[in-house]
GROMACS .gro file of C-alpha atoms in nm:
model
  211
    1UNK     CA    1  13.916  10.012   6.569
    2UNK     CA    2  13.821  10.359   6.466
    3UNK     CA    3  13.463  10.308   6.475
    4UNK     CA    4  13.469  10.227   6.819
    5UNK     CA    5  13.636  10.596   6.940
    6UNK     CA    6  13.404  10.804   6.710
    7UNK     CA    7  13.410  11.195   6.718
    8UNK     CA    8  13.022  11.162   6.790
    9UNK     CA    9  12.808  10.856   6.872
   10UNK     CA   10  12.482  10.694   6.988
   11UNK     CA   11  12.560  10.422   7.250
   12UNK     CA   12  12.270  10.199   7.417
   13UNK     CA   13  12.361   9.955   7.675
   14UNK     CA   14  12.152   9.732   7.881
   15UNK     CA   15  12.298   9.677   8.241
   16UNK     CA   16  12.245   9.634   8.566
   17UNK     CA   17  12.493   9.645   8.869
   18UNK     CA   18  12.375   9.344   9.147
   19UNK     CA   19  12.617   9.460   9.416
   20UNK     CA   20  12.634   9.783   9.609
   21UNK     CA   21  13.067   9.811   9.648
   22UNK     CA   22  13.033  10.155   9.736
   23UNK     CA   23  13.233  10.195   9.429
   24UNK     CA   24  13.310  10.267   9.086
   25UNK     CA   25  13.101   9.979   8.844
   26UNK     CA   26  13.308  10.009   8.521
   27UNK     CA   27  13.060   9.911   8.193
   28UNK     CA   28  13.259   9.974   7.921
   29UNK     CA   29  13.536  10.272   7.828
   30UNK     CA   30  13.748  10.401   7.487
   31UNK     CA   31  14.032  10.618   7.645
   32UNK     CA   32  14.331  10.747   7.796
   33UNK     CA   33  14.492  11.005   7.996
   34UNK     CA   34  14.797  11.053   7.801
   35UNK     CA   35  14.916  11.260   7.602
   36UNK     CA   36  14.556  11.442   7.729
   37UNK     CA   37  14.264  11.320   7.847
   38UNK     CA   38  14.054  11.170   7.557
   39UNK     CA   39  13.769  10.937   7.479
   40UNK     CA   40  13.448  10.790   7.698
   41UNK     CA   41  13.310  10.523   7.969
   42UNK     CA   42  12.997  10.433   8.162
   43UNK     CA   43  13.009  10.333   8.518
   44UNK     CA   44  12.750  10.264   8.749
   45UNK     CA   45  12.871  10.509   9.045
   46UNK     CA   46  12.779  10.314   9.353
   47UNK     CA   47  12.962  10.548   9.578
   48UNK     CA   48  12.812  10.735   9.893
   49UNK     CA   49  12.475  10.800   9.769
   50UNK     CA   50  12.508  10.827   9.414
   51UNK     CA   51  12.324  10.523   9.292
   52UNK     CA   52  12.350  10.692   8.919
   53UNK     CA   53  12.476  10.576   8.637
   54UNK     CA   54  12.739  10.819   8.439
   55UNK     CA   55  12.892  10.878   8.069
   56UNK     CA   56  13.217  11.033   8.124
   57UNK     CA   57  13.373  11.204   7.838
   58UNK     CA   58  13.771  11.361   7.775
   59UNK     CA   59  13.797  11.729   7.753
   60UNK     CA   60  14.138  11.779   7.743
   61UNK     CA   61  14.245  11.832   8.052
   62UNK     CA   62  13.994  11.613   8.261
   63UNK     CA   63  13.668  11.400   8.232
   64UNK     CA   64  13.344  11.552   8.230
   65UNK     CA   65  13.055  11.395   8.280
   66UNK     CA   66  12.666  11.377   8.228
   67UNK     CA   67  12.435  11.135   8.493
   68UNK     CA   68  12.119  11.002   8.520
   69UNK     CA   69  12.031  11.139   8.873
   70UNK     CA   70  12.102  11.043   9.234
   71UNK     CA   71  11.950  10.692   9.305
   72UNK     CA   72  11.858  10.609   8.971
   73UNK     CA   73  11.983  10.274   9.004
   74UNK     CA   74  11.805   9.978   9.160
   75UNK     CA   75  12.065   9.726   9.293
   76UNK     CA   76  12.000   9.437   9.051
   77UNK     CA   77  11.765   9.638   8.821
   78UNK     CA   78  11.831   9.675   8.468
   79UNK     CA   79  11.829   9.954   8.297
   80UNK     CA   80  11.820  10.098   7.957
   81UNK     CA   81  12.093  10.370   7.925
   82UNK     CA   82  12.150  10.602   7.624
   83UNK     CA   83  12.463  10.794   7.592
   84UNK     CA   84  12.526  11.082   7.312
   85UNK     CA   85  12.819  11.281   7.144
   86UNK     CA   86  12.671  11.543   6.888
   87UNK     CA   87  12.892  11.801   6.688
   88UNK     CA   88  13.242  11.893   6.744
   89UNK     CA   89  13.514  11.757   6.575
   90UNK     CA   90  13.665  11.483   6.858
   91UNK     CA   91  13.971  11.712   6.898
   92UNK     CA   92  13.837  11.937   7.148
   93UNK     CA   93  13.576  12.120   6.941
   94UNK     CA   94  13.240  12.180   7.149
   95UNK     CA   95  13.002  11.922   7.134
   96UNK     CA   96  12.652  11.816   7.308
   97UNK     CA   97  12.685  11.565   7.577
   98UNK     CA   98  12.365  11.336   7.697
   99UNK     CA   99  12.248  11.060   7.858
  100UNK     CA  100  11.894  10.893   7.905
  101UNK     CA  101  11.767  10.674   8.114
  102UNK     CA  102  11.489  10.388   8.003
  103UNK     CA  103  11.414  10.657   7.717
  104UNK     CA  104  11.428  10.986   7.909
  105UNK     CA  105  11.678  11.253   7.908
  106UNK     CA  106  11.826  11.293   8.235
  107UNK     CA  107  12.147  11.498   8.195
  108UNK     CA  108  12.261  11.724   7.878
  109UNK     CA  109  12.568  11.977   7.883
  110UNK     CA  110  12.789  12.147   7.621
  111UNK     CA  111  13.175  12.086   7.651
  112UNK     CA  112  13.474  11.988   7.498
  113UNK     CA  113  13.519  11.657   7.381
  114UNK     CA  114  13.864  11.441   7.226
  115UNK     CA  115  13.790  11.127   7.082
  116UNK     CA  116  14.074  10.870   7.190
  117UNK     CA  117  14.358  10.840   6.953
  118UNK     CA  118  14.467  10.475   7.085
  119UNK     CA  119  14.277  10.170   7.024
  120UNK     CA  120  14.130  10.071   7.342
  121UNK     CA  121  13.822   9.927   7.460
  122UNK     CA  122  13.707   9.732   7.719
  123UNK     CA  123  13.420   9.588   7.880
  124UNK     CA  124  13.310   9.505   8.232
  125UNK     CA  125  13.612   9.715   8.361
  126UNK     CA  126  13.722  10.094   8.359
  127UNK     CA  127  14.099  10.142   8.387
  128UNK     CA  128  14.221  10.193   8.785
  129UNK     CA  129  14.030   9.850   8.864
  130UNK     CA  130  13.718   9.988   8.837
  131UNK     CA  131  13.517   9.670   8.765
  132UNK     CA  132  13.179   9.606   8.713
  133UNK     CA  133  12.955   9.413   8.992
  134UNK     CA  134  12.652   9.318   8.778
  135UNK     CA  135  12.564   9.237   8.450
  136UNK     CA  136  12.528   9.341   8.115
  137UNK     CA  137  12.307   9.206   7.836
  138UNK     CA  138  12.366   9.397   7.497
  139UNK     CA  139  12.579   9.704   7.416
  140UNK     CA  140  12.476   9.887   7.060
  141UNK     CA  141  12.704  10.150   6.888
  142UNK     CA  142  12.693  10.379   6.623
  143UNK     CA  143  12.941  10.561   6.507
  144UNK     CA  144  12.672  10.892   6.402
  145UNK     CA  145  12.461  11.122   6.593
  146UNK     CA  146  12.050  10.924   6.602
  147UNK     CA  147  11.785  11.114   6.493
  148UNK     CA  148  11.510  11.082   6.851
  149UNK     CA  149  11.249  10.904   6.634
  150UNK     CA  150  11.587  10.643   6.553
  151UNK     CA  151  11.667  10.640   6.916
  152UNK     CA  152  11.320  10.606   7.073
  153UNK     CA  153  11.306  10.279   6.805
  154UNK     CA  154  11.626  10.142   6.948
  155UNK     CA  155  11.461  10.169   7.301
  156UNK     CA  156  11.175  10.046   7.233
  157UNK     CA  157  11.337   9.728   7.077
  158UNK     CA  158  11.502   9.699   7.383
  159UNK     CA  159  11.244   9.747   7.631
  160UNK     CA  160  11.042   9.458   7.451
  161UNK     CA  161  11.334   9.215   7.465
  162UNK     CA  162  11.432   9.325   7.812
  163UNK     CA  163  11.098   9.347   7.933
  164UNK     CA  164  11.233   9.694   8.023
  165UNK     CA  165  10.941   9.976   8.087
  166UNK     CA  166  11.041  10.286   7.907
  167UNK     CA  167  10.854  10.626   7.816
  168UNK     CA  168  10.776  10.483   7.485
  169UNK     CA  169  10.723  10.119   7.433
  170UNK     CA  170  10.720   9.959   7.107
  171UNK     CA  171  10.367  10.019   6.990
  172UNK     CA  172  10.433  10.415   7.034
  173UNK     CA  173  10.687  10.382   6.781
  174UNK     CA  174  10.505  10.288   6.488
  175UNK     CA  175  10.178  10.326   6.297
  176UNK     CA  176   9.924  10.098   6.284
  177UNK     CA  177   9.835   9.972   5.922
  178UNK     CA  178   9.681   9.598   5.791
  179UNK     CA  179  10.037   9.513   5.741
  180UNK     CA  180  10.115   9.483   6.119
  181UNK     CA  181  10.046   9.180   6.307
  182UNK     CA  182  10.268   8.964   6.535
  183UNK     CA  183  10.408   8.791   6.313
  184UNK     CA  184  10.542   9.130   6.182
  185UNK     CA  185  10.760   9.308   6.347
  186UNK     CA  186  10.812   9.710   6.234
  187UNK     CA  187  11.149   9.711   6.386
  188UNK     CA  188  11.266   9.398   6.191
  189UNK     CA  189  11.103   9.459   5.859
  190UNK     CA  190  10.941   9.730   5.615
  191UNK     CA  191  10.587   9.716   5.658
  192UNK     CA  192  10.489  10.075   5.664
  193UNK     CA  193  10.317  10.057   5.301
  194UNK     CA  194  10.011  10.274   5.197
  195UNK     CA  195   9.779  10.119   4.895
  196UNK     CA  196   9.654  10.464   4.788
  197UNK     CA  197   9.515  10.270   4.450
  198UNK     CA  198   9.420   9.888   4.421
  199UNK     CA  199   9.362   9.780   4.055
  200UNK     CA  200   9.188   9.489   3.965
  201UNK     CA  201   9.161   9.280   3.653
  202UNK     CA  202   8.867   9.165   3.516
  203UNK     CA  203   8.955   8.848   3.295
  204UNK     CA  204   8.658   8.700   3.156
  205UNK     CA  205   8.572   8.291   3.151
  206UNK     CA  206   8.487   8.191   2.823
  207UNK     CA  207   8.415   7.791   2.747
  208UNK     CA  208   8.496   7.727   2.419
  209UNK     CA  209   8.266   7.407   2.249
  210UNK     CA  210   8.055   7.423   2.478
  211UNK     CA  211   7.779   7.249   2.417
   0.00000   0.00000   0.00000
């Protein structure tokens, strides 16, 4: 489907890889290598001393890629990662590449970047046989460029369900106000109001007959 090979996207997956293969830990890809090389995966890059996780992106004539920093990955950890396409055109315009990691940016660079023409897209598996040792507990896609306050409220509703520390937890990403308790929640209902003017009405009791 075409919203799944976007020209630019936010994509937040929670994952964790439980073996060390000394490998490639496929997470999820959109792309191919013919007619050029187009489109994007995540693996969890378990080889030598990596330990990183990595959003690999077509430029034409190879990947790129962007990373979250030797040893960044805890065998059986989970992790919060947050990959980004911003501008271009997804036929080889420049664009913004990043990644973050539990809500901070590790990695940014400028390059080229072709969206994948076919539909493909898999999960738990990069093409080669590059599958994924571990697990993975929610993937969220959209098919735009976040805004950082949008992003960092993404995060944060995943660090709470994950029980996943990140650099801004949920109560960073809201104000507090007389409509927020715990029964509810900012990120699953409007409840940033201001009363800048209550009103009341007087209504007078009158008993009529009485004696």
């Amino acid at each position: 489907a075409a919203y799944l090979k976007p020209s630019q996207m936010t994509l937040f997956v929670v994952a964790a890889v439980t073996t060390d293969n000394n490998n490639f830990n496929g997470v999820l890809e959109s792309r191919r290598t013919s007619p050029n090389v187009q489109g994007y995966n995540i693996y969890g890059n378990m080889s030598g001393s990596s330990n990183r996780w990595e959003f690999w992106y077509g430029r034409g004539s190879n990947f790129g890629a962007v990373n979250t920093g030797t040893g960044s990955i805890t065998v059986g950890q989970p992790n919060i990662i947050t990959a980004q396409i911003t501008g271009g055109d997804g036929a080889g315009a420049t664009a913004t590449e990043r990644i973050s990691l539990n809500g901070t940016v590790t990695h940014t660079r400028t390059d080229a970047f072709h969206k994948a023409t076919a539909d493909e897209f898999n999960i738990g598996a990069v093409p080669s046989s590059f599958f994924l040792n571990g697990q993975i507990a929610e993937i969220i896609q959209y098919d735009r460029t976040l805004t950082s306050v949008e992003i960092e409220k993404v995060e944060a509703y995943l660090s709470d369900k994950y029980d996943i520390t990140t650099s801004h937890a949920l109560t960073n990403t809201v104000s507090s106000n007389p409509y927020q308790d715990a029964n509810h929640d900012p990120l699953l209902e409007n409840i940033n109001y201001t009363d800048s003017l209550i009103q009341f009405i007087y209504r007078p009791a009158h008993g009529l007959d009485y004696p």
